[in-house]
PDB file of C-alpha atoms in Angstrom:
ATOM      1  CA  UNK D   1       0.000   0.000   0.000  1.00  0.00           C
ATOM      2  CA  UNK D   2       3.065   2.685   1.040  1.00  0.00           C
ATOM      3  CA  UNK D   3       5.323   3.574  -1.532  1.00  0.00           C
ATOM      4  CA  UNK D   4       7.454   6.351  -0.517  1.00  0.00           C
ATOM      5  CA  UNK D   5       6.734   7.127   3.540  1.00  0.00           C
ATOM      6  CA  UNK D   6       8.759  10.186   5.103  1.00  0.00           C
ATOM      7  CA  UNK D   7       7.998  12.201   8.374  1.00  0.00           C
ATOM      8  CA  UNK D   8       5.639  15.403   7.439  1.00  0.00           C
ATOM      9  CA  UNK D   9       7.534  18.699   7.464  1.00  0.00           C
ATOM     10  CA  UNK D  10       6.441  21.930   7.346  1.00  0.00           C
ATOM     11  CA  UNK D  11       9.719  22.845   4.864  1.00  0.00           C
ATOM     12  CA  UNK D  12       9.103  19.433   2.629  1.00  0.00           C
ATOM     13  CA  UNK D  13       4.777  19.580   2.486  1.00  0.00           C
ATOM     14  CA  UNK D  14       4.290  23.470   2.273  1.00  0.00           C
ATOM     15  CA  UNK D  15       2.589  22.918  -0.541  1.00  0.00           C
ATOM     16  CA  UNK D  16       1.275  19.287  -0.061  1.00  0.00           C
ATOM     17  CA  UNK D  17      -2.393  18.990  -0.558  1.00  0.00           C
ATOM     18  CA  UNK D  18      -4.278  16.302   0.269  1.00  0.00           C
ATOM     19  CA  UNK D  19      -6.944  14.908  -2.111  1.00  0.00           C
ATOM     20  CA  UNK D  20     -10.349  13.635  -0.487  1.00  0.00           C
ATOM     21  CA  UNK D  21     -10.773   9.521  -0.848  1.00  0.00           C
ATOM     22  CA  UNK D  22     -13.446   8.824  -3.413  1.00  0.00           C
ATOM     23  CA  UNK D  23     -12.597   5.273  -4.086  1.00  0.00           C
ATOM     24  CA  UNK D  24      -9.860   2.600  -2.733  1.00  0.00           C
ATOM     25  CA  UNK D  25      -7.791   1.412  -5.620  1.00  0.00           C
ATOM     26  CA  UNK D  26      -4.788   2.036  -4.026  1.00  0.00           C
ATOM     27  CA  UNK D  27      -5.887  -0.942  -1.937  1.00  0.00           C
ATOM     28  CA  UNK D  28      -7.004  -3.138  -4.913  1.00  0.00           C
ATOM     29  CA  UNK D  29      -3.900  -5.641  -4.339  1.00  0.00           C
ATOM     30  CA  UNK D  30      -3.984  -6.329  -0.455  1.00  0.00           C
ATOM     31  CA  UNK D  31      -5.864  -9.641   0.575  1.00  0.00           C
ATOM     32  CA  UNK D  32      -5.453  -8.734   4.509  1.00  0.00           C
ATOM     33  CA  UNK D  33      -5.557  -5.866   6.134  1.00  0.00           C
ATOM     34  CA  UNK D  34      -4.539  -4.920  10.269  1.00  0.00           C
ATOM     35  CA  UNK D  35      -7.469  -4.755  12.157  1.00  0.00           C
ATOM     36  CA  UNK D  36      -7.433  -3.564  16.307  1.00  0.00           C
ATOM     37  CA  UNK D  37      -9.323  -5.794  18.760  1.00  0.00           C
ATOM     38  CA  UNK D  38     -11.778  -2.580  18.941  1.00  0.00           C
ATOM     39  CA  UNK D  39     -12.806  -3.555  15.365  1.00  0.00           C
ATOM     40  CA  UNK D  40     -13.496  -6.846  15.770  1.00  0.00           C
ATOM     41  CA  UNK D  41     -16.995  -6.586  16.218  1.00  0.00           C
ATOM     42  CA  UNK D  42     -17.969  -4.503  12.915  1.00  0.00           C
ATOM     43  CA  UNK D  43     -15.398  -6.506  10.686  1.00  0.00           C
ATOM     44  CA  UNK D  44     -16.554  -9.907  11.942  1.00  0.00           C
ATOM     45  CA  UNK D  45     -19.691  -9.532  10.171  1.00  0.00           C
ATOM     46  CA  UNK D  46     -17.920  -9.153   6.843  1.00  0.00           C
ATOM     47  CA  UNK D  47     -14.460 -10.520   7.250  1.00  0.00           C
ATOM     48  CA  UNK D  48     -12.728 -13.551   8.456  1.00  0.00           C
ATOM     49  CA  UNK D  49     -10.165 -12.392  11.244  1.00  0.00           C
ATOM     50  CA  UNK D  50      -7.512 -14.707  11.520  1.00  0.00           C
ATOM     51  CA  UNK D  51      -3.629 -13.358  13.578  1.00  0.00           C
ATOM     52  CA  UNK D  52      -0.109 -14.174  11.768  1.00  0.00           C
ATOM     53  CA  UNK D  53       2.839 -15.040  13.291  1.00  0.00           C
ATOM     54  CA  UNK D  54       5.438 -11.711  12.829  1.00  0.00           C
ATOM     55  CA  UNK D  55       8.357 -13.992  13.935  1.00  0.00           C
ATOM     56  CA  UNK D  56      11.134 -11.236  13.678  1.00  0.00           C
ATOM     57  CA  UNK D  57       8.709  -9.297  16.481  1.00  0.00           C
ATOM     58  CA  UNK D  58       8.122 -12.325  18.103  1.00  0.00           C
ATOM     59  CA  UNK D  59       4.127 -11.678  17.977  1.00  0.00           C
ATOM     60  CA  UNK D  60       1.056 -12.366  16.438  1.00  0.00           C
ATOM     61  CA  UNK D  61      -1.302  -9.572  14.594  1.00  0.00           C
ATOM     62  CA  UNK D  62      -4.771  -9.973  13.734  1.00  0.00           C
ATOM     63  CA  UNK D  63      -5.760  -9.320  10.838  1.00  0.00           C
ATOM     64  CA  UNK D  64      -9.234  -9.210   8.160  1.00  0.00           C
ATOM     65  CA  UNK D  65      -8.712 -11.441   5.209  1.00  0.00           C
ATOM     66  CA  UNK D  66     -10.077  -9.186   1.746  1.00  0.00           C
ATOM     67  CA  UNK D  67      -9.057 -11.907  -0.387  1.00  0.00           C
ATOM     68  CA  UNK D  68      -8.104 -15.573  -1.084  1.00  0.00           C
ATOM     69  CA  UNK D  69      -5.260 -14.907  -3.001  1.00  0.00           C
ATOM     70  CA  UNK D  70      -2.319 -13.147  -2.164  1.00  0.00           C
ATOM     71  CA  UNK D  71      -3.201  -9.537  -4.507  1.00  0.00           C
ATOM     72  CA  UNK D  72      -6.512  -9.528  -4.871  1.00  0.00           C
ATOM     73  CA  UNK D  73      -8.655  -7.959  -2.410  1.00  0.00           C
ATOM     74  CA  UNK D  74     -12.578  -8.965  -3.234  1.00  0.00           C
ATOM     75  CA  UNK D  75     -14.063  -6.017  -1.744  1.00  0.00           C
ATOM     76  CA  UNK D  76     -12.288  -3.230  -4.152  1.00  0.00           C
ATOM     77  CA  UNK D  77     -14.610  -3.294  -7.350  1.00  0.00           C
ATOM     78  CA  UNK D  78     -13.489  -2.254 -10.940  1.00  0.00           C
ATOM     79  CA  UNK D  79     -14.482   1.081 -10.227  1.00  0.00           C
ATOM     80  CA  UNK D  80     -12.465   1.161  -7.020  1.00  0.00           C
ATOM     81  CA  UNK D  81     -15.416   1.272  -4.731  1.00  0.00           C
ATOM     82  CA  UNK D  82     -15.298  -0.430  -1.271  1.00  0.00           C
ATOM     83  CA  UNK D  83     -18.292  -3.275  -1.461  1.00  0.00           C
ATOM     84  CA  UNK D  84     -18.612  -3.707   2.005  1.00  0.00           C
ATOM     85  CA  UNK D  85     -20.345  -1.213   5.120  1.00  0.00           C
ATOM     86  CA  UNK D  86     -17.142  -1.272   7.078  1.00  0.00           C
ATOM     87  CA  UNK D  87     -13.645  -0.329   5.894  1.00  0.00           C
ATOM     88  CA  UNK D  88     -10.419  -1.300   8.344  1.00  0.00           C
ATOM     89  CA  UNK D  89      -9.254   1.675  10.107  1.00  0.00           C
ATOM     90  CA  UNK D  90      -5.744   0.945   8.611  1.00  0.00           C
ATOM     91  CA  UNK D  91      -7.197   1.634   4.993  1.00  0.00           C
ATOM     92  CA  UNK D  92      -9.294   4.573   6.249  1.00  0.00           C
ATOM     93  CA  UNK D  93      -5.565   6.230   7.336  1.00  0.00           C
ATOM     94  CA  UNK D  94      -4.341   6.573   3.943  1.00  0.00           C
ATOM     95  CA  UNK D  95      -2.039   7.855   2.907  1.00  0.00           C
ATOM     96  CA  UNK D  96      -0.792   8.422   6.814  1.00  0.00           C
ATOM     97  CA  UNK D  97       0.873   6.510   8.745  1.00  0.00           C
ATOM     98  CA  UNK D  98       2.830   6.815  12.432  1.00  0.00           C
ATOM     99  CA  UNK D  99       5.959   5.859  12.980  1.00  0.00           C
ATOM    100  CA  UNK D 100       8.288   5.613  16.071  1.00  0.00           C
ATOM    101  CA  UNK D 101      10.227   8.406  17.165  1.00  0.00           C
ATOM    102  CA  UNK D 102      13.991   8.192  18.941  1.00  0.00           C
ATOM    103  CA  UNK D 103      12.138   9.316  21.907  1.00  0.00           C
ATOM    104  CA  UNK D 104      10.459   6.127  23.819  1.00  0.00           C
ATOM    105  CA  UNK D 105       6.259   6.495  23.119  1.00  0.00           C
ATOM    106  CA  UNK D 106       6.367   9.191  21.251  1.00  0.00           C
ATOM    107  CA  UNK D 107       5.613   8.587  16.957  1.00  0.00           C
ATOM    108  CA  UNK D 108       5.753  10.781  14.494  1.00  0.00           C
ATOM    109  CA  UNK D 109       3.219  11.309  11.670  1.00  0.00           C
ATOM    110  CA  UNK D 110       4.259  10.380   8.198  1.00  0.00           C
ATOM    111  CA  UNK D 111       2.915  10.630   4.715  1.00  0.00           C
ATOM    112  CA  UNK D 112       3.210   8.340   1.501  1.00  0.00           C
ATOM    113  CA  UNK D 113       4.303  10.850  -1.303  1.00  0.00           C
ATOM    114  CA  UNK D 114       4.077   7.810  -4.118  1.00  0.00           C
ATOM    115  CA  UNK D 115       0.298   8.315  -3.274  1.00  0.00           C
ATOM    116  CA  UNK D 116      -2.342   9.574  -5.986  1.00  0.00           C
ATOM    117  CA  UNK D 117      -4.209  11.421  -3.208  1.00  0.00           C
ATOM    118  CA  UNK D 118      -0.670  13.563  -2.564  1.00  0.00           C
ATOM    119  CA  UNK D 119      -0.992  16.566  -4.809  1.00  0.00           C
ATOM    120  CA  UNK D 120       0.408  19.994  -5.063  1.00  0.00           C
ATOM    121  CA  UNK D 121      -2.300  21.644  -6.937  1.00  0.00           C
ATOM    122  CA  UNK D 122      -5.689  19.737  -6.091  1.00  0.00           C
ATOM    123  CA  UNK D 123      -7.096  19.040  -2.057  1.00  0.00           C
ATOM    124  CA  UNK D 124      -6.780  19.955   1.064  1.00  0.00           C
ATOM    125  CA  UNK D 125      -3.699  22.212   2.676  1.00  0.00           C
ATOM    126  CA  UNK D 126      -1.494  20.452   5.102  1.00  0.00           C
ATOM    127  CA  UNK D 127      -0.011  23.904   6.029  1.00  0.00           C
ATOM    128  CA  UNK D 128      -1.318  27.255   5.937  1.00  0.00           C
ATOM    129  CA  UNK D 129       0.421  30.470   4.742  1.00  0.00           C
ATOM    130  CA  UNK D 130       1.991  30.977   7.879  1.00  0.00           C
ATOM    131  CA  UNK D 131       3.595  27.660   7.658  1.00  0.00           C
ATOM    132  CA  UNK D 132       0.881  26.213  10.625  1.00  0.00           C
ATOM    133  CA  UNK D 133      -0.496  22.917  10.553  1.00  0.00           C
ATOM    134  CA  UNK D 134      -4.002  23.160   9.360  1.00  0.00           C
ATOM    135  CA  UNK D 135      -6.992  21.006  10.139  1.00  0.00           C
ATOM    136  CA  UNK D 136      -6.154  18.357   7.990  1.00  0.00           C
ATOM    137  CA  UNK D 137      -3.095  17.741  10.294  1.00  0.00           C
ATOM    138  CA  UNK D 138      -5.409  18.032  13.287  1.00  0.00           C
ATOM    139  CA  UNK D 139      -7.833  15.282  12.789  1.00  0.00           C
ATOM    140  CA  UNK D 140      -5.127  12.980  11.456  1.00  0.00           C
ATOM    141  CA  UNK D 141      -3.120  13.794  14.513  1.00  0.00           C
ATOM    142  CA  UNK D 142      -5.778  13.211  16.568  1.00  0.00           C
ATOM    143  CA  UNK D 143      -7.238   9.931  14.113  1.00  0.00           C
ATOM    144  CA  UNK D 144      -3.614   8.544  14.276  1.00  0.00           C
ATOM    145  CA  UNK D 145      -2.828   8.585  18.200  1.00  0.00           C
ATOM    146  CA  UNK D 146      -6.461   6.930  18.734  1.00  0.00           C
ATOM    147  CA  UNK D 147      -5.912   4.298  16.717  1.00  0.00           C
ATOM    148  CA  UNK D 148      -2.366   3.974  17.983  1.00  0.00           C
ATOM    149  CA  UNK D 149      -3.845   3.330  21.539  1.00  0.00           C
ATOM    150  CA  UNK D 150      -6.099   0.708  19.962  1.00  0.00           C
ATOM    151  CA  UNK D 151      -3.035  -1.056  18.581  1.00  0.00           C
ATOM    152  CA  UNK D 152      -0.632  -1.022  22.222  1.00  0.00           C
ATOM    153  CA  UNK D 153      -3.893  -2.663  23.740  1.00  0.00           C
ATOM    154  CA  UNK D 154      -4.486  -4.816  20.406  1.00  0.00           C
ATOM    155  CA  UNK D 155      -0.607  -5.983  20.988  1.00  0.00           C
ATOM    156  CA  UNK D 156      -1.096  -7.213  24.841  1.00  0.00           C
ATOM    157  CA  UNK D 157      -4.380  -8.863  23.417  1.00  0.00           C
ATOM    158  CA  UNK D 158      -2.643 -11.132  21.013  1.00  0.00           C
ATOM    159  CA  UNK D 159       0.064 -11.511  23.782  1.00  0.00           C
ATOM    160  CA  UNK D 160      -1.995 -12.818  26.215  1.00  0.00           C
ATOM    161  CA  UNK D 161      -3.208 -15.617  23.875  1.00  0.00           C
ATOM    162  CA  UNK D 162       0.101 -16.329  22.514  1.00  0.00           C
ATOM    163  CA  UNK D 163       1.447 -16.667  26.404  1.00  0.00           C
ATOM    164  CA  UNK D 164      -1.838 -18.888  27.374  1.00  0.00           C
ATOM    165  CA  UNK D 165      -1.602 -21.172  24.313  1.00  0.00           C
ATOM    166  CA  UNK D 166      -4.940 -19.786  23.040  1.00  0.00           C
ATOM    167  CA  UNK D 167      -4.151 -19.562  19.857  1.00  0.00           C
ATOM    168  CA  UNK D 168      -3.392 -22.636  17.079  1.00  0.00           C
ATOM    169  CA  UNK D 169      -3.153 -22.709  13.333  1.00  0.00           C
ATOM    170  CA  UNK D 170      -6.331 -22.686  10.863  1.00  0.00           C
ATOM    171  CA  UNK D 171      -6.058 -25.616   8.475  1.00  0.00           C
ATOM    172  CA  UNK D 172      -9.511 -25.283   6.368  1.00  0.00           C
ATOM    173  CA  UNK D 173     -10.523 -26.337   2.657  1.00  0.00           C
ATOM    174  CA  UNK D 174     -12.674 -24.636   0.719  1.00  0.00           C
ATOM    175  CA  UNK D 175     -14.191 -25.383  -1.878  1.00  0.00           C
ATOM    176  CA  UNK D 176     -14.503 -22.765  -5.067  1.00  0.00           C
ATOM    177  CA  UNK D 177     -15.440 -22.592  -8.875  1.00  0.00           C
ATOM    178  CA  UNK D 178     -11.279 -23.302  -9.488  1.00  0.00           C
ATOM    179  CA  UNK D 179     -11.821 -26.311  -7.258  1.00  0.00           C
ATOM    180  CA  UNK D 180     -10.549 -27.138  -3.751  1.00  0.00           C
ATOM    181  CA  UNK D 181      -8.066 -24.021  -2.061  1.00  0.00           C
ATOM    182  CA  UNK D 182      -6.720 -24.583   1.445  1.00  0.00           C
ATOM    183  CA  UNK D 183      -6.329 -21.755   3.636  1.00  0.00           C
ATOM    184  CA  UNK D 184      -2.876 -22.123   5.911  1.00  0.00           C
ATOM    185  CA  UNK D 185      -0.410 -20.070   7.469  1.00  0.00           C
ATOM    186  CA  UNK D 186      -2.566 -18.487  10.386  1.00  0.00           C
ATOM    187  CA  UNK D 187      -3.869 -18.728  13.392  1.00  0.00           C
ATOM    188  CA  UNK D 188      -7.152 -18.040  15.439  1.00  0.00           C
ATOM    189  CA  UNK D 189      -8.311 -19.201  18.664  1.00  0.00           C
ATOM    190  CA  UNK D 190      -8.905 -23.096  19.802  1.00  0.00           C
ATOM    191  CA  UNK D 191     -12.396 -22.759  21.076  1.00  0.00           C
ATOM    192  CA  UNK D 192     -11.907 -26.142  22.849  1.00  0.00           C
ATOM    193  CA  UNK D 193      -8.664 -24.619  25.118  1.00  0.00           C
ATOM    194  CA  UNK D 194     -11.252 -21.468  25.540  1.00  0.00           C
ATOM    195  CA  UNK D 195     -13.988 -23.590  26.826  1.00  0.00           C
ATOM    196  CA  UNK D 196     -11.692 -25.753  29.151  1.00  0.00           C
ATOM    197  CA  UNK D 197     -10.071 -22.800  31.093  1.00  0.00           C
ATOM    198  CA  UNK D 198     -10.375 -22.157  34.513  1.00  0.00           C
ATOM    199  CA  UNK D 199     -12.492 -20.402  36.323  1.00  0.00           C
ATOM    200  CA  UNK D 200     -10.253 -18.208  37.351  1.00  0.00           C
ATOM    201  CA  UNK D 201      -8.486 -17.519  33.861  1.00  0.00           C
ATOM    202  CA  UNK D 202     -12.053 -16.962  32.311  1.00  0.00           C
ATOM    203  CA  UNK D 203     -12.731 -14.311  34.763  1.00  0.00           C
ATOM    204  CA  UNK D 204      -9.233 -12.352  34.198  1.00  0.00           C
ATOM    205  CA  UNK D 205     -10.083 -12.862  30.334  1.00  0.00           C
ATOM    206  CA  UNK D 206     -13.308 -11.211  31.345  1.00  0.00           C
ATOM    207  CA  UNK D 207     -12.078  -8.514  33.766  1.00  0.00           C
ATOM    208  CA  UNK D 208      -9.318  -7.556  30.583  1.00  0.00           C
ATOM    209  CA  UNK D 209     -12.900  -7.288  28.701  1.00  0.00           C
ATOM    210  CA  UNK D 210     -11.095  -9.715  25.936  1.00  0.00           C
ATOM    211  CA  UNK D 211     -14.317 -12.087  25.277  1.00  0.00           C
ATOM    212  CA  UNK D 212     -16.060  -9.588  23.034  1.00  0.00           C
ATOM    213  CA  UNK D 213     -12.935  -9.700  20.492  1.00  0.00           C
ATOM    214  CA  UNK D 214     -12.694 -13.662  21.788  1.00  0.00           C
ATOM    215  CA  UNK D 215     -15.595 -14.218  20.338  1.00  0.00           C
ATOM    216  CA  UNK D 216     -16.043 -12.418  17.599  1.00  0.00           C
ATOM    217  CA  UNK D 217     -13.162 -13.926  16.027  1.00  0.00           C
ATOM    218  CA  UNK D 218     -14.350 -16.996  16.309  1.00  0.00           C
ATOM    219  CA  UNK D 219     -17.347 -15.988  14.560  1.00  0.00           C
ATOM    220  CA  UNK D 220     -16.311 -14.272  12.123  1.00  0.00           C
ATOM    221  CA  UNK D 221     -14.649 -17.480  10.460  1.00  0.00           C
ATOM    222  CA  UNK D 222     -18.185 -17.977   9.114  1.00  0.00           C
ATOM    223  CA  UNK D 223     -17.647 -15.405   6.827  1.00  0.00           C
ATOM    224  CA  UNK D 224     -14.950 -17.639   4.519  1.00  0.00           C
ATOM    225  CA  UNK D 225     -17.302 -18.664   2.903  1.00  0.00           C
ATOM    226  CA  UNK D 226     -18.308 -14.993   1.999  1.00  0.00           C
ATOM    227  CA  UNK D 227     -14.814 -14.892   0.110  1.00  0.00           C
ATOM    228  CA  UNK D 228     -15.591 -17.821  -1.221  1.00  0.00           C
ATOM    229  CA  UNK D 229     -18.644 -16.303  -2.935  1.00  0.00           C
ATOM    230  CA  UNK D 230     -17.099 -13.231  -3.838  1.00  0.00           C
ATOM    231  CA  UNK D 231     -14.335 -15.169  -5.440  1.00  0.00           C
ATOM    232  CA  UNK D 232     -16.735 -17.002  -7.558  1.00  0.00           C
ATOM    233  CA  UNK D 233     -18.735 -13.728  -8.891  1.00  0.00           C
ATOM    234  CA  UNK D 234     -15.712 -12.392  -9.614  1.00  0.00           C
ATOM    235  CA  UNK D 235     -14.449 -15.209 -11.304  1.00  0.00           C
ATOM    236  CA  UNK D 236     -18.059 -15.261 -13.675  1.00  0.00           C
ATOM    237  CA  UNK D 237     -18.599 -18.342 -12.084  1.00  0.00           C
TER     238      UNK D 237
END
C-alpha cells in the first residue's frame, strides 16, 4: 500500500495537498488488512479475522482477510469502490501513517508521497500560509494517536493468547469454482482450550474485557465462505 513514507515537514509539504478519498484502488492488491481488537466486532460480520505469526517481532497480529489470493482484495470493485459497510481503520488512514520516534512512546506522523491522493495543486492544505499545521493535520493527529492506543492494547491482546496457548493454526478447505483451495499459514483461537479454562483464567479474560474480540473472532470465520462467494462472482462463475 506505502510507496514512498517520510515524516511530514512543514519545509518538505508546504505545498502538499491532500486529495479527499473517493474510491480505494490504491488498496485493490492487499488480501489482509490490520485490524485492532476494537474492530473486531464490525469486521466480523464481513471478514474472516484470523492473527499471523510476525516472527522477527516475536508476535502475532490480527488481521481481516479481503481476499483468497495473495493480490486480490474482493471487496475493491473495478471502479475502485469499497463493497462492504465497514472499511479497516488501517485503509481509512491513507495515505498516513505513524511511525516511532527516537524518543520512547512518542511517533511521528508520516505521509506516503508515491500516493495519488498527494498533490500539489488539487485538495486539502497540510499547512497554511503561515507555515501552521491546518486542520487536515489536526484530525489525522488526533485519528492517528487513537488508533495507535487501539493497537498497544491490540498488541497485549494477542500476547496474552500467545502466552496462554490460546491460539493454534487454521487448516480449512474450501471449496470454489477453481476447485478445492486450502487456507494455511494463520492462526485463530482453539475454542476447545477457551472452553476448558479455569475459572479463574475466564474471569481475568473477562475482567481484561477480551471475550467480546474472543468471540467475535471466532465468529467471524463464518464469513470464509463470503470470500468464497465473492471469489466465484468475480471469477463469472
Amino acid at each position: 500500500m506505502f510507496e514512498k513514507v517520510v515524516p511530514v515537514n512543514k519545509e518538505r509539504h508546504a505545498q502538499t495537498r491532500i486529495k479527499e478519498i473517493t474510491g480505494f484502488s490504491f488498496a485493490s492488491k492487499f488480501h489482509i488488512a490490520y485490524v485492532t481488537m476494537h474492530e473486531f466486532a464490525r469486521a466480523a460480520a464481513i471478514y474472516p479475522i484470523v492473527f499471523l505469526e510476525d516472527k522477527e517481532k516475536d508476535e502475532f497480529r490480527p488481521v481481516a482477510l479481503l481476499g483468497l489470493d495473495a493480490g486480490t482484495n474482493l471487496f475493491v470493485g473495478a471502479d475502485g469502490k469499497w463493497d462492504a459497510s465497514y472499511v479497516p481503520a488501517i485503509i481509512r488512514r491513507y495515505p498516513f501513517a505513524l511511525a516511532s520516534s527516537d524518543k520512547e512512546g512518542q511517533f511521528t506522523i508520516c505521509i506516503d508521497e508515491g500516493s495519488e491522493l498527494v498533490s500539489s495543486t488539487e485538495g486539502s492544505p497540510l499547512f497554511d500560509d503561515k507555515g501552521e499545521p491546518t486542520q487536515v493535520i489536526e484530525n489525522v493527529k488526533r485519528y492517528l494517536s487513537e488508533l495507535q492506543q487501539m493497537d498497544a492494547l491490540t498488541r497485549e491482546f494477542a500476547k496474552f493468547l500467545a502466552a496462554h496457548n490460546m491460539l493454534t493454526p487454521l487448516n480449512m478447505r474450501v471449496r470454489e469454482s477453481a476447485g478445492i483451495k486450502n487456507i494455511a499459514g494463520c492462526y485463530v483461537i482453539n475454542e476447545e482450550r477457551l472452553n476448558n479454562l479455569s475459572d479463574e483464567r475466564f474471569l481475568e479474560i473477562r475482567a481484561k474485557r477480551y471475550l467480546p474480540a474472543i468471540y467475535a473472532q471466532l465468529i467471524s470465520l463464518a464469513q470464509i465462505e463470503r470470500l468464497v462467494t465473492l471469489a466465484d462472482k468475480r471469477a463469472g462463475k
